[in-house]
Short mmCIF file of the N, C-alpha and C atoms (twelve columns), coordinates in Angstrom:
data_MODEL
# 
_entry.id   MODEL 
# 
loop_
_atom_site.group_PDB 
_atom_site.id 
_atom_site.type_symbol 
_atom_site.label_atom_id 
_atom_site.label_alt_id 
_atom_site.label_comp_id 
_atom_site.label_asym_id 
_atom_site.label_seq_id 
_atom_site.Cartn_x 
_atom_site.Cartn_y 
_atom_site.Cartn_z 
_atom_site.pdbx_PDB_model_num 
ATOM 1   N N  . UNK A 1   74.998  62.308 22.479 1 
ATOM 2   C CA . UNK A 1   74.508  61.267 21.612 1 
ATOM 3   C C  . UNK A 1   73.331  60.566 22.286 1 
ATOM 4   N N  . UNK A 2   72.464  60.211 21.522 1 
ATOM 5   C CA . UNK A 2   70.942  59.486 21.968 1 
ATOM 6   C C  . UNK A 2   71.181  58.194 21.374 1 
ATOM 7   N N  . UNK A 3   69.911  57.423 21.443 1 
ATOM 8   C CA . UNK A 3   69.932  56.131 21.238 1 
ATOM 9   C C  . UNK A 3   69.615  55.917 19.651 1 
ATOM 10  N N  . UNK A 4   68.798  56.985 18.911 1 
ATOM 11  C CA . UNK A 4   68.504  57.746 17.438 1 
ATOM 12  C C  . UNK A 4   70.146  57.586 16.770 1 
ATOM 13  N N  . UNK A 5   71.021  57.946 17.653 1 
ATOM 14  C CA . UNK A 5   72.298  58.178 16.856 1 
ATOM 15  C C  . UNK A 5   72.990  57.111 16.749 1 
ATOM 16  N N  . UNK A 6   73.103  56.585 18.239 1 
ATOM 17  C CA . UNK A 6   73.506  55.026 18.367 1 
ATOM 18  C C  . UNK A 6   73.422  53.877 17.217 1 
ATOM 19  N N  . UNK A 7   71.756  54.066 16.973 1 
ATOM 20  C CA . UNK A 7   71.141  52.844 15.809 1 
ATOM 21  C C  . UNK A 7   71.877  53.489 14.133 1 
ATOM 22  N N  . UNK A 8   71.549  54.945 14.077 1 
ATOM 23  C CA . UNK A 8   72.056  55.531 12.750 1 
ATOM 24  C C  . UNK A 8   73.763  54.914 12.373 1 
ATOM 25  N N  . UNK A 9   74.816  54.988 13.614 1 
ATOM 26  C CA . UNK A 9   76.008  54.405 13.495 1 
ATOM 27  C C  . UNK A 9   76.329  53.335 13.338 1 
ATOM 28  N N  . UNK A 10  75.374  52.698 13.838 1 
ATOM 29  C CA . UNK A 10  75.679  50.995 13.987 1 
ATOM 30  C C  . UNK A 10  75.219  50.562 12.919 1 
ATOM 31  N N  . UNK A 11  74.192  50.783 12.233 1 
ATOM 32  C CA . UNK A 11  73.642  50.789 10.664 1 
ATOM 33  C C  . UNK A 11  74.789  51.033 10.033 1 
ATOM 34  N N  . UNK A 12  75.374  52.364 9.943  1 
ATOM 35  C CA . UNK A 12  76.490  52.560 8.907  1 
ATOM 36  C C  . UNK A 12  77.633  51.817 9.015  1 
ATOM 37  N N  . UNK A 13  78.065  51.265 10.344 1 
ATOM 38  C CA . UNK A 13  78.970  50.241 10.444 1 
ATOM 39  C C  . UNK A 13  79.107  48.611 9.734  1 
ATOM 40  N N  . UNK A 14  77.498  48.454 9.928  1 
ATOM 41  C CA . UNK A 14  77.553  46.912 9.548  1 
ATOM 42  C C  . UNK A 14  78.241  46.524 8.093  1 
ATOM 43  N N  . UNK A 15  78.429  47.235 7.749  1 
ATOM 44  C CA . UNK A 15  78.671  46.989 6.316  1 
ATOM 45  C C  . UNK A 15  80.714  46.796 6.624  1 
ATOM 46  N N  . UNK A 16  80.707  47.365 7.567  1 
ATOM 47  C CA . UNK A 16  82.341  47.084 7.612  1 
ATOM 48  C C  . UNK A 16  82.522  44.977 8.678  1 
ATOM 49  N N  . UNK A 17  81.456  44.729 8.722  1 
ATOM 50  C CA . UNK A 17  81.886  43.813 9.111  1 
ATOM 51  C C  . UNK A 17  82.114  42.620 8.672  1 
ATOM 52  N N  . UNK A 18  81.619  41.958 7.548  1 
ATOM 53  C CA . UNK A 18  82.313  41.038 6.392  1 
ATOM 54  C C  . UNK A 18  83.496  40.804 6.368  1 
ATOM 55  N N  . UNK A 19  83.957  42.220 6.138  1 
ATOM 56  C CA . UNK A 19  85.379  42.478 6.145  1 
ATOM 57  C C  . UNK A 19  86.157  41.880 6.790  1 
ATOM 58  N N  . UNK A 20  85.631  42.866 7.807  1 
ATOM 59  C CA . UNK A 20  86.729  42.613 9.320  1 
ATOM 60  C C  . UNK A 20  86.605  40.711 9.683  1 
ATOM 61  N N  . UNK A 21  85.176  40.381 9.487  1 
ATOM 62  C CA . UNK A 21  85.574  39.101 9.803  1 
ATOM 63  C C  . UNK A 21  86.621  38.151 8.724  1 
ATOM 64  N N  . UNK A 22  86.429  38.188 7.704  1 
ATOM 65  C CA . UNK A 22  87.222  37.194 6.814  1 
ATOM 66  C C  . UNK A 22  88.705  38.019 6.983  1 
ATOM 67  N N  . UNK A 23  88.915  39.049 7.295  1 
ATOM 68  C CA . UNK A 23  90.404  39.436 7.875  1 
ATOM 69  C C  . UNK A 23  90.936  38.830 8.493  1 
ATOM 70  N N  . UNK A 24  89.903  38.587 9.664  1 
ATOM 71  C CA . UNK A 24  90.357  37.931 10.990 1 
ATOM 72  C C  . UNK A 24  90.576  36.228 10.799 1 
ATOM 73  N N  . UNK A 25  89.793  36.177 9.917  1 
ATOM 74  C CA . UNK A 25  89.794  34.632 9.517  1 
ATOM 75  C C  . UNK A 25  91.345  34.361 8.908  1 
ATOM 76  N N  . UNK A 26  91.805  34.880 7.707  1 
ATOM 77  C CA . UNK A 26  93.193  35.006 7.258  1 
ATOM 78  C C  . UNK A 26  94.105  34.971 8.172  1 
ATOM 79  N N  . UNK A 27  93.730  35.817 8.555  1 
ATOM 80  C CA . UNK A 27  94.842  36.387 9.847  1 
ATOM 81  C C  . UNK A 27  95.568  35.109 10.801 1 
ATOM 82  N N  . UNK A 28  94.327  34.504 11.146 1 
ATOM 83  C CA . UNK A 28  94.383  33.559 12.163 1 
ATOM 84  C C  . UNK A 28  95.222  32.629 11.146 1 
ATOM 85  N N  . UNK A 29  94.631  32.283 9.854  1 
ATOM 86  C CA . UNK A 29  94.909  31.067 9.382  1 
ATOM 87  C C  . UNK A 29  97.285  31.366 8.976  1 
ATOM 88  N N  . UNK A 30  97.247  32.617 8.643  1 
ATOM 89  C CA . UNK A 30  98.819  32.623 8.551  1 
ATOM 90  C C  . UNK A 30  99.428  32.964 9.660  1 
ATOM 91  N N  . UNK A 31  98.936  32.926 10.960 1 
ATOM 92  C CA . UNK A 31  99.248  32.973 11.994 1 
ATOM 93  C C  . UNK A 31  99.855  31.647 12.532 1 
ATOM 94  N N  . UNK A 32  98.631  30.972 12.418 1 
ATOM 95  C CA . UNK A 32  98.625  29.571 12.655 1 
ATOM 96  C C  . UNK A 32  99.825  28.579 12.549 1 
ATOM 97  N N  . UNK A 33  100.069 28.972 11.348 1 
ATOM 98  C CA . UNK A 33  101.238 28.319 10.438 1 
ATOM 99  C C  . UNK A 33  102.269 28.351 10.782 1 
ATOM 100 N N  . UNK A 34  102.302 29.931 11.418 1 
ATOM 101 C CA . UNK A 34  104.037 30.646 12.119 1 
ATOM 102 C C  . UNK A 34  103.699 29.659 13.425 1 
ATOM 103 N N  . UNK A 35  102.807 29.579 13.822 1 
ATOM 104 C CA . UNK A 35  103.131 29.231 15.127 1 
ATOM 105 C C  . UNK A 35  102.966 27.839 15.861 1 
ATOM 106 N N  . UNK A 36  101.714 27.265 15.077 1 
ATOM 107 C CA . UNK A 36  101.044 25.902 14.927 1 
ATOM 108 C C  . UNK A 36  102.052 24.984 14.166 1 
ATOM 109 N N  . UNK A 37  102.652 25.545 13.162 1 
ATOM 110 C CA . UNK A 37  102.830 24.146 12.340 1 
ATOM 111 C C  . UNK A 37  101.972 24.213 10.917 1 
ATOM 112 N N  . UNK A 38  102.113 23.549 9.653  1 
ATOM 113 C CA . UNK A 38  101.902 23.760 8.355  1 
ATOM 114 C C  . UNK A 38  100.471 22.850 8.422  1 
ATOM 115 N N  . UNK A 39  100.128 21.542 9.470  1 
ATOM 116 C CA . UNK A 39  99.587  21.199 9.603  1 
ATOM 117 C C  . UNK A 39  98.773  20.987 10.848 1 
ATOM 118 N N  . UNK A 40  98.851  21.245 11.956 1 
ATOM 119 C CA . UNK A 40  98.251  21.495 13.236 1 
ATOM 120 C C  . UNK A 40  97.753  22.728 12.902 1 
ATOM 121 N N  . UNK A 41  98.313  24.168 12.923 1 
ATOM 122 C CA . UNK A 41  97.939  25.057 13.117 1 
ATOM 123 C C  . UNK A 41  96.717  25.667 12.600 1 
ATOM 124 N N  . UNK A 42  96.872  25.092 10.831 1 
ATOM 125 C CA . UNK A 42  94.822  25.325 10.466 1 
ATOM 126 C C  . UNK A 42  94.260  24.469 10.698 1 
ATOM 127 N N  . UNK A 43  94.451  23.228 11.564 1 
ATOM 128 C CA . UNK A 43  93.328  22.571 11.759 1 
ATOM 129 C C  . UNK A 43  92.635  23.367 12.947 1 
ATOM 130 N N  . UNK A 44  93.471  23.722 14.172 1 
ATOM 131 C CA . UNK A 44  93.270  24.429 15.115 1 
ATOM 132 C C  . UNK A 44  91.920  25.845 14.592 1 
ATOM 133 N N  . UNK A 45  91.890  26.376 13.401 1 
ATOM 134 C CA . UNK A 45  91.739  27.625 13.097 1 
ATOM 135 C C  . UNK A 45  90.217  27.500 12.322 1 
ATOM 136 N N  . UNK A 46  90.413  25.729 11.504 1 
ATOM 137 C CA . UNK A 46  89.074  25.641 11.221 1 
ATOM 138 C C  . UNK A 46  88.142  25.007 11.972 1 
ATOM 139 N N  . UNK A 47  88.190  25.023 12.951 1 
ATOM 140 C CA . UNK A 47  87.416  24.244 14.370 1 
ATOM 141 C C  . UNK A 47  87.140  25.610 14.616 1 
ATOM 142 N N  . UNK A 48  87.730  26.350 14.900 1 
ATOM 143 C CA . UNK A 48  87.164  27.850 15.298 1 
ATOM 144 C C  . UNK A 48  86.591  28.904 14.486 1 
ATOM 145 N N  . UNK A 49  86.908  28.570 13.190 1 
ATOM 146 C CA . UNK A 49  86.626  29.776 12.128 1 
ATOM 147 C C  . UNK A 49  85.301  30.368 12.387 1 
ATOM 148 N N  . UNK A 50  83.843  30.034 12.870 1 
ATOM 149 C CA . UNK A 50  82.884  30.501 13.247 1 
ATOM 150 C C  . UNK A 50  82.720  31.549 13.969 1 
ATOM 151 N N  . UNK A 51  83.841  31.477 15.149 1 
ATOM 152 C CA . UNK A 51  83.977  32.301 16.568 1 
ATOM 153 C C  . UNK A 51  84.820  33.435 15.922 1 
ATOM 154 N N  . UNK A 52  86.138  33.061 15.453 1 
ATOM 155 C CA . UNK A 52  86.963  33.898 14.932 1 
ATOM 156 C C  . UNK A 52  86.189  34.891 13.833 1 
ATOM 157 N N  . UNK A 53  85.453  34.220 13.278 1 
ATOM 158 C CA . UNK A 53  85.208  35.320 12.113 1 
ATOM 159 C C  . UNK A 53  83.923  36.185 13.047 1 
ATOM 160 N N  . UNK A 54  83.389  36.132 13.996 1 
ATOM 161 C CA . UNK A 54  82.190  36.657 14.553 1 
ATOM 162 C C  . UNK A 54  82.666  37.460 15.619 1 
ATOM 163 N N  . UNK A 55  83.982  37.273 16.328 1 
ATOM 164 C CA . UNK A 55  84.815  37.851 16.873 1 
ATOM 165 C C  . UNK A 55  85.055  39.371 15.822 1 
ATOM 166 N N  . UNK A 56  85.795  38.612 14.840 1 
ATOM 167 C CA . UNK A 56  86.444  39.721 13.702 1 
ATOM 168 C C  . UNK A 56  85.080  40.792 13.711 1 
ATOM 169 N N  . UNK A 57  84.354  40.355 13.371 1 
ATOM 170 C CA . UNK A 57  82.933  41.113 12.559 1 
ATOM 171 C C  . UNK A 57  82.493  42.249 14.051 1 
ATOM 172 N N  . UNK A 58  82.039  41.267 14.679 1 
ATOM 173 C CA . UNK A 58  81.986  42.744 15.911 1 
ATOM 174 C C  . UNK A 58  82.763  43.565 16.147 1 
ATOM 175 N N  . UNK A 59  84.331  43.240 16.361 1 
ATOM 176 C CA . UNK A 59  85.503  44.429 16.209 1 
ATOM 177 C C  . UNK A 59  85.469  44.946 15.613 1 
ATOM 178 N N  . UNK A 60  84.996  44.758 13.956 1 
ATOM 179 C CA . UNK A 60  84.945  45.966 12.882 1 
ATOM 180 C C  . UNK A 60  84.316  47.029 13.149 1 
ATOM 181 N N  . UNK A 61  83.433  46.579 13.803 1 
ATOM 182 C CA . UNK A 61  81.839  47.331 13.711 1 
ATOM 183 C C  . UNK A 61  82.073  48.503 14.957 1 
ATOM 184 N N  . UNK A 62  82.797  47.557 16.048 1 
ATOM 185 C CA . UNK A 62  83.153  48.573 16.907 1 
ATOM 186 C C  . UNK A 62  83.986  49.605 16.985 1 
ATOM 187 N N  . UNK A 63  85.501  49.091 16.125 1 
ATOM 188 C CA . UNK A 63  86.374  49.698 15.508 1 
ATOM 189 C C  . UNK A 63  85.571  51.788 14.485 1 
ATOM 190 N N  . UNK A 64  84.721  50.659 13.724 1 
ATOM 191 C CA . UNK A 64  83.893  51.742 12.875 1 
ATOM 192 C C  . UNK A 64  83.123  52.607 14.386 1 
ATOM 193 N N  . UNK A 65  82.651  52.191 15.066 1 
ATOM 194 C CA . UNK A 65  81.769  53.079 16.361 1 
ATOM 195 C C  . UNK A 65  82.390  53.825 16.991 1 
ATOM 196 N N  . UNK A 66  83.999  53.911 17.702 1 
ATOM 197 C CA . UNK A 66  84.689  54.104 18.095 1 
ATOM 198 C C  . UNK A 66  85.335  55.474 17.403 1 
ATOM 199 N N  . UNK A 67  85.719  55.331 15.844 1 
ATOM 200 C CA . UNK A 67  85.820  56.613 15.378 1 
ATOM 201 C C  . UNK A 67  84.829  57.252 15.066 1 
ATOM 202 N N  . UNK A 68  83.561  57.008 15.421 1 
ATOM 203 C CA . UNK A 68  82.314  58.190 15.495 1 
ATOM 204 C C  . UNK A 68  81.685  58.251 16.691 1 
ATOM 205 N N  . UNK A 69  82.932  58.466 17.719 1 
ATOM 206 C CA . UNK A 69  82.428  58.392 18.939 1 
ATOM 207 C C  . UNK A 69  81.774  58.007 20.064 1 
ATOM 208 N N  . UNK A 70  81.811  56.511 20.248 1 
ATOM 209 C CA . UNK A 70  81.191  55.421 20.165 1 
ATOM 210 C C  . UNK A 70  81.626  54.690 21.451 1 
ATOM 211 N N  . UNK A 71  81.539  54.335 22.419 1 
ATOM 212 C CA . UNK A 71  82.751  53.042 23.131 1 
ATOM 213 C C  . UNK A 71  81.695  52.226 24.069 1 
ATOM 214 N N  . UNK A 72  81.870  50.750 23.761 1 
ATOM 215 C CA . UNK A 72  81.350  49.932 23.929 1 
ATOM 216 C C  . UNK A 72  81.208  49.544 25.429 1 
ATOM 217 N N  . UNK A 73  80.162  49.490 26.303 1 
ATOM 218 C CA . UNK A 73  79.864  49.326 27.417 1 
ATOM 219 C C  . UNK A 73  78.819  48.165 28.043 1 
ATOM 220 N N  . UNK A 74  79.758  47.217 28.485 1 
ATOM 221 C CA . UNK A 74  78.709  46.040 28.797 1 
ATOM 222 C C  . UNK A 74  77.822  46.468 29.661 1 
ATOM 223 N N  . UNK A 75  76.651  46.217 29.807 1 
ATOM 224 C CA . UNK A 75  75.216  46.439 30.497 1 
ATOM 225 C C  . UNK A 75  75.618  45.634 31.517 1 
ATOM 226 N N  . UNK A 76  75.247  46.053 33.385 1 
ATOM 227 C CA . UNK A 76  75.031  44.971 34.137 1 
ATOM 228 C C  . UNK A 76  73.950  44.586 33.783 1 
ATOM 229 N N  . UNK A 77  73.965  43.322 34.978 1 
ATOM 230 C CA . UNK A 77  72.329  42.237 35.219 1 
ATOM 231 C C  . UNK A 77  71.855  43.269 35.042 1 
ATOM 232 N N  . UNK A 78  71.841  44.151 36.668 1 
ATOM 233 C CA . UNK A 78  70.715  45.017 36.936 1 
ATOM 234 C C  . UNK A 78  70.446  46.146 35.996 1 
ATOM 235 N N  . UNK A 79  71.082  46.059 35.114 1 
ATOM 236 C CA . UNK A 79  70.588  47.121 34.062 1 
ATOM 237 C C  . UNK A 79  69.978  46.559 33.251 1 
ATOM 238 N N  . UNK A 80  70.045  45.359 32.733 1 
ATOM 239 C CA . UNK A 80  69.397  44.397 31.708 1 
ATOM 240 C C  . UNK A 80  67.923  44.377 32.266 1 
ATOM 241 N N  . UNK A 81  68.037  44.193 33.192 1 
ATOM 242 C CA . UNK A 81  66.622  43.665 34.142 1 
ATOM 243 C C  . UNK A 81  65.738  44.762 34.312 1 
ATOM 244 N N  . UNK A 82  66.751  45.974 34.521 1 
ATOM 245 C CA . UNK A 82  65.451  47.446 34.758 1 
ATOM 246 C C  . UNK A 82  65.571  47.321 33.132 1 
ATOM 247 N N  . UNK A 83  66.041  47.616 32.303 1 
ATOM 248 C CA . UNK A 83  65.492  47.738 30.719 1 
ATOM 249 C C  . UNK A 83  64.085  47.129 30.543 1 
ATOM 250 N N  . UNK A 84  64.613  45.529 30.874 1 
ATOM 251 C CA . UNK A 84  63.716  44.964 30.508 1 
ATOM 252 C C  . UNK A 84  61.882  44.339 31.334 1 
ATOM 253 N N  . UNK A 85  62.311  45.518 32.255 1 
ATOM 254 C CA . UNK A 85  61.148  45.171 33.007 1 
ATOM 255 C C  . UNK A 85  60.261  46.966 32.923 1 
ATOM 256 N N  . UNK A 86  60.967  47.803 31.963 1 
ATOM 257 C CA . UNK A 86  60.369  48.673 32.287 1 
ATOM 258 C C  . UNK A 86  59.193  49.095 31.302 1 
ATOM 259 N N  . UNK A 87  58.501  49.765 31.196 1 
ATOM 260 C CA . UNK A 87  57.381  49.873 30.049 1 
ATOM 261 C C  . UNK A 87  57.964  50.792 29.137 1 
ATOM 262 N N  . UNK A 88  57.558  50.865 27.476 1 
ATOM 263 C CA . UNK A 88  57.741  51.350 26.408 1 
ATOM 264 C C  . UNK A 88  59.039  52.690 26.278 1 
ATOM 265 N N  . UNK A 89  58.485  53.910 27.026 1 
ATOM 266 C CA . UNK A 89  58.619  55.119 27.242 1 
ATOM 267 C C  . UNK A 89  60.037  55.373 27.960 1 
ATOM 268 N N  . UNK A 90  59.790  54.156 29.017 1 
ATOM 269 C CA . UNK A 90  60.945  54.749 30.455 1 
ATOM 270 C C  . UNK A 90  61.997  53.832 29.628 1 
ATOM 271 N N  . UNK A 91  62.113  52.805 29.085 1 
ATOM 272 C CA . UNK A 91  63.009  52.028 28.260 1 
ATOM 273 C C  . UNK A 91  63.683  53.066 27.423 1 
ATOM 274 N N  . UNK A 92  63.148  53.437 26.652 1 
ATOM 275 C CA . UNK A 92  63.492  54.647 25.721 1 
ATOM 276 C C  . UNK A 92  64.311  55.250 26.125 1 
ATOM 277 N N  . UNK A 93  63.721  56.182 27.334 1 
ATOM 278 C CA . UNK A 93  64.606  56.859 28.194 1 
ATOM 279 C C  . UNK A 93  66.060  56.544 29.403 1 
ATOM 280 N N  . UNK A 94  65.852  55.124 29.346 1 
ATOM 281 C CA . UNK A 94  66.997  54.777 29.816 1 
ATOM 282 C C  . UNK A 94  67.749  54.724 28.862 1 
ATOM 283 N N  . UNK A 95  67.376  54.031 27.379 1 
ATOM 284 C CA . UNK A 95  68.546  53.316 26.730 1 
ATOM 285 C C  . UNK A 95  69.578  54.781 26.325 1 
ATOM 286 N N  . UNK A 96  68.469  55.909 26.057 1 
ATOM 287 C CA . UNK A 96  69.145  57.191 25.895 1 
ATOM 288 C C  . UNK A 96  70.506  57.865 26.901 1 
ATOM 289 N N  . UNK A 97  69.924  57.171 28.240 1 
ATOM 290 C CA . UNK A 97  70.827  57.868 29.200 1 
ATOM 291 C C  . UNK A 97  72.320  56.978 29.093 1 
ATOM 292 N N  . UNK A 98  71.635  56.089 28.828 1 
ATOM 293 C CA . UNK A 98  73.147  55.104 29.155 1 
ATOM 294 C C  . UNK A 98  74.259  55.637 27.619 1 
ATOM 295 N N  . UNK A 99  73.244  55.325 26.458 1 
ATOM 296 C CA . UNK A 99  73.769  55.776 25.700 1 
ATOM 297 C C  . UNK A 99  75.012  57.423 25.824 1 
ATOM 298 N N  . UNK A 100 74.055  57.964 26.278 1 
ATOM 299 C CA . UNK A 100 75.115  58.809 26.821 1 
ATOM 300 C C  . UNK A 100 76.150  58.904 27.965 1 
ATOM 301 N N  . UNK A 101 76.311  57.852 28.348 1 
ATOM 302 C CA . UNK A 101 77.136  57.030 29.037 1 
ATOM 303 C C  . UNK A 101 76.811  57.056 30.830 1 
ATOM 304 N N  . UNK A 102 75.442  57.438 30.794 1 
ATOM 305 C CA . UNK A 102 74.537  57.355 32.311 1 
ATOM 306 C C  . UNK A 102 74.578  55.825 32.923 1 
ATOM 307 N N  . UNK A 103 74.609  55.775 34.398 1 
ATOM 308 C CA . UNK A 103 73.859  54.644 34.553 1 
ATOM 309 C C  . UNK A 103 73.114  54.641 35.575 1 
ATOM 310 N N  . UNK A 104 73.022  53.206 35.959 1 
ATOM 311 C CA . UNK A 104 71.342  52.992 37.016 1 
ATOM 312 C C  . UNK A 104 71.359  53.803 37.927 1 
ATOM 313 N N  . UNK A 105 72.310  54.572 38.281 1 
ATOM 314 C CA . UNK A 105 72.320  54.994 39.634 1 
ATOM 315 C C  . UNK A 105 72.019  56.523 39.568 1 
ATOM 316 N N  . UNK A 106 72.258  56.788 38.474 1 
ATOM 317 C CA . UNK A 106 72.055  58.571 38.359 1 
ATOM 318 C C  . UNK A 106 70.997  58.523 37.243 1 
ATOM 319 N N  . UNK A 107 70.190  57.328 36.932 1 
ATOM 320 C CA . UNK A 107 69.341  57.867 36.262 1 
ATOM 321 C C  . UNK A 107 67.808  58.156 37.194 1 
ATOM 322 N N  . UNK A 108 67.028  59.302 36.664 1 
ATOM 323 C CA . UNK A 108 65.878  59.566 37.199 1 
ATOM 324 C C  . UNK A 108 64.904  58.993 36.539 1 
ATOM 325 N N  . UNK A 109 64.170  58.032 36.865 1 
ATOM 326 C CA . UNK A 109 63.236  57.384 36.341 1 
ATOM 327 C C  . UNK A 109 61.704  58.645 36.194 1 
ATOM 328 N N  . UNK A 110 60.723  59.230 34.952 1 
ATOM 329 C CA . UNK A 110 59.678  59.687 34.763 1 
ATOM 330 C C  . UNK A 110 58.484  59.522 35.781 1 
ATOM 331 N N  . UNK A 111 58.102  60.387 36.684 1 
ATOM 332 C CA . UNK A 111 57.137  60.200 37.614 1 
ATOM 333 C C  . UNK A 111 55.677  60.224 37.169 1 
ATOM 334 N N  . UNK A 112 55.128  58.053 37.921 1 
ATOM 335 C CA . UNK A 112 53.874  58.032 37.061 1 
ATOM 336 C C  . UNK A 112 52.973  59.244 37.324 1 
ATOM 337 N N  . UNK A 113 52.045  58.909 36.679 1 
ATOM 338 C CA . UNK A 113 51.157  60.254 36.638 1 
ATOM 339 C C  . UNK A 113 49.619  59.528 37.266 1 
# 
């Protein structure tokens, strides 16, 4: 998988995330109830509903990535930092490697010319 495929999946995912967030929103709110109280427990839930539902919405999405082969990998600093310090081309070519689940250490950076 390349970084071409990456964007094509994550496109087809977004659409599952609405969903997943106002799920998560429910979820929380009859949760709440079992466990909070009829009245503590959604107050607790609408102080958070922002996080919770943005929580929900990325899980969907990842959920959806995951069955098309997909698994989510936090970037270090130092990977953030070579991304973002590198020019057009070699960016490209990193985001590809990682994508395929490479990292800083085994990747070969393009020799300038």
């Amino acid at each position: 998988m390349n970084l071409v495929d990456a964007r094509q999946a994550f496109h087809s995912c977004l659409p599952n995330a609405p969903r997943a967030g106002q799920n998560a929103v429910v979820g929380s709110y009859v949760s709440s109830v079992v466990f909070g109280g009829i009245l503590l427990g959604p107050i607790g839930v609408a102080i958070n509903e922002d996080q919770i539902r943005y929580h929900g919405e990325a899980s969907g999405v990842d959920r959806c990535l995951r069955k098309r082969g997909f698994k989510r990998r936090v970037l270090t600093k130092q990977e953030v930092a070579t991304i973002n310090s590198s020019p057009p081309t070699t960016r490209a070519l990193l985001l590809n490697h990682f994508v395929a689940g490479g990292t800083l250490e085994n990747f070969s950076a393009p020799k300038e010319a």
